[in-house]
Tab-separated table of C-alpha atoms in Angstrom:
chain	number	residue	atom	x	y	z
B	1	MET	CA	16.122	-124.018	103.302
B	2	ASP	CA	14.542	-121.901	106.040
B	3	ILE	CA	14.837	-118.485	107.659
B	4	LYS	CA	16.940	-119.766	110.564
B	5	GLN	CA	19.541	-121.104	108.154
B	6	LEU	CA	19.626	-117.837	106.247
B	7	ARG	CA	20.087	-115.841	109.458
B	8	ALA	CA	22.830	-118.233	110.541
B	9	ILE	CA	24.950	-117.923	107.392
B	10	VAL	CA	24.537	-114.128	107.251
B	11	THR	CA	25.529	-113.710	110.893
B	12	VAL	CA	28.531	-116.040	110.624
B	13	ALA	CA	29.643	-114.201	107.489
B	14	GLU	CA	29.421	-110.851	109.269
B	15	VAL	CA	31.300	-111.836	112.437
B	16	GLY	CA	33.558	-114.553	111.012
B	17	SER	CA	32.944	-116.920	113.904
B	18	VAL	CA	30.365	-119.596	114.689
B	19	THR	CA	30.825	-119.009	118.416
B	20	ARG	CA	30.175	-115.278	118.162
B	21	ALA	CA	27.273	-115.832	115.763
B	22	ALA	CA	25.684	-118.266	118.226
B	23	GLU	CA	25.874	-115.616	120.952
B	24	LEU	CA	24.211	-113.018	118.736
B	25	LEU	CA	21.505	-115.459	117.643
B	26	HIS	CA	20.956	-116.702	121.218
B	27	LEU	CA	21.697	-120.276	120.178
B	28	VAL	CA	24.213	-122.899	121.183
B	29	GLN	CA	27.199	-123.280	118.867
B	30	PRO	CA	26.304	-126.830	117.644
B	31	ALA	CA	22.915	-125.546	116.481
B	32	VAL	CA	24.500	-122.877	114.267
B	33	THR	CA	27.038	-125.382	112.913
B	34	ARG	CA	24.207	-127.802	112.131
B	35	GLN	CA	22.188	-125.138	110.289
B	36	ILE	CA	25.158	-124.263	108.090
B	37	ARG	CA	26.051	-127.880	107.407
B	38	THR	CA	22.452	-128.783	106.530
B	39	LEU	CA	22.255	-125.882	104.080
B	40	GLU	CA	25.576	-126.858	102.500
B	41	GLU	CA	24.327	-130.417	102.055
B	42	GLU	CA	21.130	-129.175	100.431
B	43	LEU	CA	23.062	-126.912	98.040
B	44	GLY	CA	25.777	-129.475	97.381
B	45	THR	CA	28.612	-127.011	97.960
B	46	SER	CA	30.658	-125.483	100.765
B	47	LEU	CA	29.668	-121.996	101.867
B	48	PHE	CA	32.571	-121.400	104.260
B	49	GLU	CA	36.232	-122.280	104.545
B	50	ARG	CA	37.135	-123.227	108.117
B	51	THR	CA	40.489	-121.537	108.889
B	52	GLY	CA	42.551	-120.811	111.965
B	53	GLN	CA	41.387	-117.202	111.726
B	54	GLY	CA	37.702	-118.119	111.585
B	55	MET	CA	35.047	-118.739	108.975
B	56	ARG	CA	35.724	-117.353	105.502
B	57	LEU	CA	33.145	-117.324	102.711
B	58	THR	CA	33.738	-119.366	99.585
B	59	GLU	CA	32.734	-117.921	96.224
B	60	ALA	CA	29.439	-119.822	96.445
B	61	GLY	CA	29.028	-118.601	100.019
B	62	SER	CA	29.413	-114.968	98.952
B	63	VAL	CA	26.625	-115.393	96.407
B	64	MET	CA	24.391	-117.124	98.925
B	65	VAL	CA	24.948	-114.552	101.679
B	66	ASP	CA	24.211	-111.692	99.296
B	67	ARG	CA	20.900	-113.278	98.305
B	68	ALA	CA	20.103	-114.249	101.883
B	69	ARG	CA	20.530	-110.662	103.072
B	70	ARG	CA	18.063	-109.454	100.454
B	71	ALA	CA	15.558	-112.187	101.300
B	72	LEU	CA	15.729	-111.386	105.020
B	73	ALA	CA	15.376	-107.670	104.299
B	74	GLU	CA	12.262	-108.305	102.200
B	75	LEU	CA	10.751	-110.478	104.922
B	76	GLU	CA	11.445	-107.756	107.482
B	77	ARG	CA	9.761	-105.191	105.262
B	78	ALA	CA	6.777	-107.460	104.675
B	79	ARG	CA	6.340	-107.955	108.411
B	80	ALA	CA	6.379	-104.193	108.962
B	81	GLU	CA	3.805	-103.631	106.227
B	82	VAL	CA	1.313	-106.346	107.146
B	83	GLN	CA	1.379	-105.621	110.875
B	84	PRO	CA	0.692	-101.888	110.783
B	85	THR	CA	-0.469	-99.614	113.550
B	86	PRO	CA	-3.995	-98.460	112.594
B	87	GLY	CA	-3.927	-95.017	110.993
B	88	ARG	CA	-0.113	-94.882	110.790
B	89	VAL	CA	2.348	-95.515	107.967
B	90	THR	CA	4.806	-98.278	108.759
B	91	GLY	CA	7.671	-99.909	106.932
B	92	ILE	CA	11.363	-99.817	106.094
B	93	VAL	CA	12.630	-97.538	103.319
B	94	THR	CA	16.150	-97.645	101.863
B	95	LEU	CA	17.035	-94.363	100.188
B	96	GLY	CA	20.126	-93.437	98.180
B	97	LEU	CA	21.582	-89.935	98.484
B	98	LEU	CA	24.278	-88.459	96.266
B	99	SER	CA	27.433	-87.793	98.275
B	100	SER	CA	27.247	-84.075	97.511
B	101	THR	CA	23.718	-83.813	98.977
B	102	THR	CA	24.119	-85.604	102.307
B	103	ASP	CA	25.178	-82.621	104.421
B	104	LEU	CA	22.183	-80.626	103.224
B	105	LEU	CA	19.482	-83.307	103.188
B	106	ALA	CA	20.230	-86.230	105.520
B	107	GLU	CA	19.580	-84.716	108.944
B	108	PRO	CA	16.478	-82.646	108.075
B	109	LEU	CA	15.007	-85.578	106.146
B	110	VAL	CA	15.501	-88.002	109.048
B	111	SER	CA	14.003	-85.436	111.448
B	112	ALA	CA	10.982	-84.792	109.240
B	113	VAL	CA	10.252	-88.492	108.662
B	114	ALA	CA	10.605	-89.232	112.386
B	115	ARG	CA	8.249	-86.379	113.232
B	116	ARG	CA	5.544	-87.105	110.653
B	117	HIS	CA	5.881	-90.881	110.314
B	118	PRO	CA	7.512	-92.306	113.457
B	119	ASP	CA	6.792	-95.908	112.411
B	120	VAL	CA	8.826	-95.608	109.203
B	121	ARG	CA	12.408	-96.815	109.545
B	122	LEU	CA	14.703	-94.946	107.174
B	123	ARG	CA	17.954	-96.419	105.846
B	124	LEU	CA	20.298	-94.012	104.057
B	125	LEU	CA	23.044	-95.098	101.662
B	126	THR	CA	25.358	-92.493	100.122
B	127	ALA	CA	27.562	-92.795	97.042
B	128	TYR	CA	28.181	-91.364	93.603
B	129	SER	CA	25.439	-91.580	90.980
B	130	GLY	CA	26.833	-94.645	89.179
B	131	HIS	CA	26.993	-96.738	92.345
B	132	LEU	CA	23.511	-95.652	93.436
B	133	GLN	CA	22.019	-96.582	90.068
B	134	GLN	CA	23.615	-100.031	90.270
B	135	TRP	CA	22.230	-100.550	93.778
B	136	LEU	CA	18.784	-99.484	92.581
B	137	ASP	CA	18.991	-101.904	89.641
B	138	ASP	CA	20.093	-104.685	92.017
B	139	GLY	CA	17.123	-104.075	94.307
B	140	ASP	CA	19.171	-102.762	97.236
B	141	LEU	CA	17.448	-99.341	97.148
B	142	ASP	CA	13.768	-98.412	97.089
B	143	LEU	CA	14.476	-95.021	95.542
B	144	THR	CA	17.484	-92.794	95.027
B	145	LEU	CA	18.734	-89.447	93.841
B	146	LEU	CA	20.703	-89.658	90.585
B	147	TYR	CA	21.777	-87.089	88.060
B	148	ASN	CA	21.564	-86.593	84.316
B	149	LEU	CA	19.285	-89.588	83.905
B	150	ALA	CA	15.967	-89.762	82.046
B	151	SER	CA	13.212	-92.284	82.613
B	152	THR	CA	14.068	-95.710	81.192
B	153	PRO	CA	12.023	-98.878	80.605
B	154	SER	CA	12.985	-100.067	84.108
B	155	LEU	CA	13.259	-96.775	86.032
B	156	ASN	CA	10.974	-93.846	86.648
B	157	ALA	CA	12.887	-90.554	86.937
B	158	ARG	CA	11.356	-87.369	88.313
B	159	PRO	CA	13.449	-84.226	87.622
B	160	LEU	CA	13.894	-82.134	90.757
B	161	VAL	CA	16.801	-79.691	90.519
B	162	ARG	CA	19.235	-78.235	87.998
B	163	GLU	CA	22.474	-76.863	89.437
B	164	ARG	CA	25.626	-75.342	88.006
B	165	LEU	CA	29.077	-76.865	88.278
B	166	TRP	CA	31.757	-74.720	89.861
B	167	ALA	CA	35.481	-74.274	89.452
B	168	VAL	CA	37.153	-74.934	92.801
B	169	ALA	CA	40.653	-73.657	93.584
B	170	PRO	CA	42.912	-73.020	96.581
B	171	ALA	CA	41.846	-70.031	98.651
B	172	SER	CA	44.824	-68.062	97.308
B	173	ALA	CA	43.326	-68.131	93.785
B	174	GLY	CA	40.655	-65.692	94.925
B	175	LEU	CA	37.734	-67.121	92.943
B	176	ARG	CA	34.402	-65.462	93.760
B	177	ASP	CA	30.810	-66.618	93.445
B	178	ASP	CA	29.855	-63.402	91.576
B	179	ARG	CA	32.576	-63.808	88.943
B	180	PRO	CA	32.027	-66.877	86.735
B	181	VAL	CA	35.208	-68.507	85.426
B	182	PRO	CA	35.573	-69.394	81.712
B	183	PHE	CA	36.268	-73.087	81.232
B	184	ALA	CA	39.386	-72.263	79.226
B	185	GLN	CA	40.859	-70.600	82.329
B	186	VAL	CA	40.152	-73.703	84.382
B	187	GLY	CA	41.968	-75.831	81.813
B	188	GLN	CA	45.126	-73.762	82.209
B	189	ASN	CA	45.619	-75.084	85.743
B	190	PRO	CA	46.637	-78.512	87.092
B	191	LEU	CA	43.417	-80.412	87.738
B	192	VAL	CA	42.228	-83.001	90.248
B	193	MET	CA	39.426	-84.824	88.472
B	194	PRO	CA	36.862	-87.570	89.090
B	195	THR	CA	37.920	-90.901	87.619
B	196	PRO	CA	37.058	-91.640	83.942
B	197	GLY	CA	33.579	-93.067	83.495
B	198	HIS	CA	32.249	-91.133	86.481
B	199	ALA	CA	29.106	-89.212	85.482
B	200	LEU	CA	30.589	-85.920	86.705
B	201	ARG	CA	33.774	-86.566	84.728
B	202	ASN	CA	31.668	-87.132	81.610
B	203	LEU	CA	30.078	-83.711	82.078
B	204	ILE	CA	33.471	-82.065	82.552
B	205	ASP	CA	35.024	-83.774	79.532
B	206	ALA	CA	32.067	-82.753	77.353
B	207	ALA	CA	32.382	-79.126	78.509
B	208	ALA	CA	36.124	-79.180	77.819
B	209	ALA	CA	35.451	-80.391	74.293
B	210	ARG	CA	32.939	-77.581	73.697
B	211	ALA	CA	35.414	-75.032	75.055
B	212	GLY	CA	38.293	-76.487	73.053
B	213	ALA	CA	40.285	-76.823	76.275
B	214	ASP	CA	42.967	-79.414	76.962
B	215	LEU	CA	42.809	-80.620	80.571
B	216	ASN	CA	46.032	-80.949	82.554
B	217	VAL	CA	44.897	-83.763	84.861
B	218	ILE	CA	47.465	-84.483	87.601
B	219	ALA	CA	45.314	-86.786	89.782
B	220	GLU	CA	42.031	-88.692	89.576
B	221	THR	CA	39.859	-89.952	92.413
B	222	ASN	CA	36.378	-91.345	93.015
B	223	SER	CA	36.108	-89.367	96.289
B	224	MET	CA	34.795	-85.803	96.462
B	225	ARG	CA	36.438	-85.523	99.877
B	226	VAL	CA	39.831	-86.358	98.353
B	227	GLN	CA	39.257	-83.902	95.499
B	228	LYS	CA	38.682	-81.071	97.961
B	229	ARG	CA	41.564	-82.098	100.188
B	230	LEU	CA	44.032	-82.066	97.295
B	231	VAL	CA	42.771	-78.656	96.206
B	232	ARG	CA	43.127	-77.265	99.739
B	233	ALA	CA	46.696	-78.584	99.799
B	234	GLY	CA	47.484	-76.616	96.637
B	235	HIS	CA	47.844	-79.500	94.173
B	236	GLY	CA	45.478	-77.975	91.650
B	237	TRP	CA	41.929	-76.971	90.782
B	238	THR	CA	38.853	-79.162	90.379
B	239	VAL	CA	35.226	-78.990	89.242
B	240	LEU	CA	32.354	-79.851	91.581
B	241	PRO	CA	28.653	-79.119	92.066
B	242	GLY	CA	28.031	-75.912	93.987
B	243	LEU	CA	26.333	-77.818	96.782
B	244	GLY	CA	29.417	-79.962	97.314
B	245	ILE	CA	31.695	-76.999	98.065
B	246	ALA	CA	29.353	-74.365	99.522
B	247	GLU	CA	30.456	-74.878	103.124
B	248	ASP	CA	34.169	-75.080	102.195
B	249	ALA	CA	33.919	-71.801	100.292
B	250	ARG	CA	32.019	-70.154	103.158
B	251	ARG	CA	34.797	-71.145	105.593
B	252	GLY	CA	37.436	-69.877	103.177
B	253	THR	CA	39.317	-73.175	102.892
B	254	VAL	CA	38.875	-73.016	99.096
B	255	SER	CA	37.714	-70.393	96.636
B	256	ALA	CA	35.058	-71.171	94.036
B	257	ALA	CA	33.139	-69.675	91.141
B	258	PRO	CA	30.482	-70.906	88.707
B	259	LEU	CA	31.763	-72.215	85.382
B	260	SER	CA	31.059	-70.269	82.203
B	261	GLU	CA	31.848	-70.469	78.497
B	262	PRO	CA	30.250	-72.981	78.566
B	263	GLU	CA	28.016	-72.948	81.610
B	264	VAL	CA	27.722	-76.541	82.864
B	265	ARG	CA	24.721	-77.884	84.756
B	266	ARG	CA	23.683	-81.235	86.146
B	267	SER	CA	20.084	-82.336	86.588
B	268	ILE	CA	19.210	-84.207	89.768
B	269	VAL	CA	16.327	-86.661	89.567
B	270	LEU	CA	14.508	-88.944	91.973
B	271	CYS	CA	14.427	-92.502	90.626
B	272	ALA	CA	12.443	-95.593	91.556
B	273	PRO	CA	11.802	-98.949	89.848
B	274	ARG	CA	8.995	-98.629	87.329
B	275	PHE	CA	7.381	-102.056	87.455
B	276	GLN	CA	6.863	-102.971	91.070
B	277	ARG	CA	4.414	-102.085	93.803
B	278	THR	CA	5.415	-98.965	95.718
B	279	PRO	CA	4.730	-99.344	99.464
B	280	LEU	CA	3.081	-96.405	101.186
B	281	ALA	CA	6.178	-95.921	103.355
B	282	VAL	CA	8.298	-95.394	100.226
B	283	LYS	CA	5.770	-92.894	98.871
B	284	VAL	CA	5.777	-90.755	102.021
B	285	VAL	CA	9.584	-90.739	102.175
B	286	ALA	CA	9.718	-89.649	98.517
B	287	GLN	CA	7.242	-86.861	99.259
B	288	GLU	CA	9.256	-85.715	102.262
B	289	LEU	CA	12.524	-85.766	100.297
B	290	VAL	CA	10.985	-83.619	97.549
B	291	ARG	CA	9.679	-81.222	100.202
B	292	GLN	CA	13.139	-80.888	101.756
B	293	ILE	CA	14.804	-80.281	98.387
B	294	GLU	CA	12.257	-77.656	97.348
B	295	SER	CA	12.685	-75.883	100.681
B	296	ALA	CA	16.495	-75.920	100.418
B	297	VAL	CA	16.406	-74.355	96.944
B	298	GLU	CA	13.777	-71.748	97.831
B	299	LEU	CA	15.683	-70.711	100.979
B	300	GLY	CA	18.941	-70.332	99.066
B	301	LYS	CA	20.701	-73.208	100.814
B	302	TRP	CA	21.535	-74.891	97.479
B	303	PRO	CA	23.986	-72.649	95.556
B	304	SER	CA	23.155	-71.818	91.923
B	305	ALA	CA	20.318	-74.340	91.828
B	306	GLU	CA	16.837	-74.021	90.381
B	307	LEU	CA	13.846	-76.303	90.647
B	308	SER	CA	13.076	-78.257	87.498
B	309	ALA	CA	9.996	-77.144	85.618
B	310	GLY	CA	7.252	-79.750	85.974
B	311	ASP	CA	7.579	-83.257	87.253
B	312	GLY	CA	8.883	-84.858	84.086
B	313	PRO	CA	7.502	-87.845	82.181
B	314	ASP	CA	5.097	-90.399	83.583
B	315	ASP	CA	3.774	-87.997	86.172
B	316	SER	CA	1.078	-90.439	87.247
B	317	ARG	CA	3.680	-93.073	88.181
B	318	ARG	CA	6.432	-90.813	89.491
B	319	PRO	CA	8.167	-91.771	92.774
């Protein structure tokens, strides 16, 4: 098994065609076919099904391509780290951002990293907290923002921000940021909620239990964008972090107010694997991300948020 074979199966899997893969790899088609066949013979199983519509991965092929992508990514990172420009930080960093934070953080972070560390290549993946944690556990992320998570035996978590959750309603409801809404009032309305098991849904359900409120859930979704769209269309209210709806409220497409009775907060942390070497490129990206978050809170760009006191446990090993 060699790097050329790994590149061949990944490329064929992505484009679904040996001919197209050969063009992208600057090889002749028989060479790509031979690399795949040789690897299949070594593994003793078929990696692709040859169909009239192209090359389709088998179950074994899906496993192999997933592992091959990670191996190639690690080799690419190693090359960047061992062939540095003297006096400059180099490398590839894959960072996870919570969906609600991307509008605030992605562009300024990319700009700051490009300005201070032009030889660092930044890869941004966005999702909800549960997906990001899984990707971090699987080794697909170097570090990520998560929420309501403490340090674990495998992860180092640095608390960064605590922010309130807000009730979000159609503009006609007239909610205001200076008039917190009791949770019981929220529960009296039809609700568009995150799907069960979602970390945000867990927070909402726990708050409802403390308030003794029964939730009238009319729709559930794993998309914050869909939540807001359904609210704008008048289907009901929802609950979201203040950062996720700040721009919508400013434009007047929804109305929003902080939750009260009980007040509900989420804690955002920066997580990284505990037991592995942290490349310098990852460290400088983590530092820049923290700098951007602190600036956003101090300048009032992050509604109802406050910086966490201290850096949390394991300060000497924090990301």
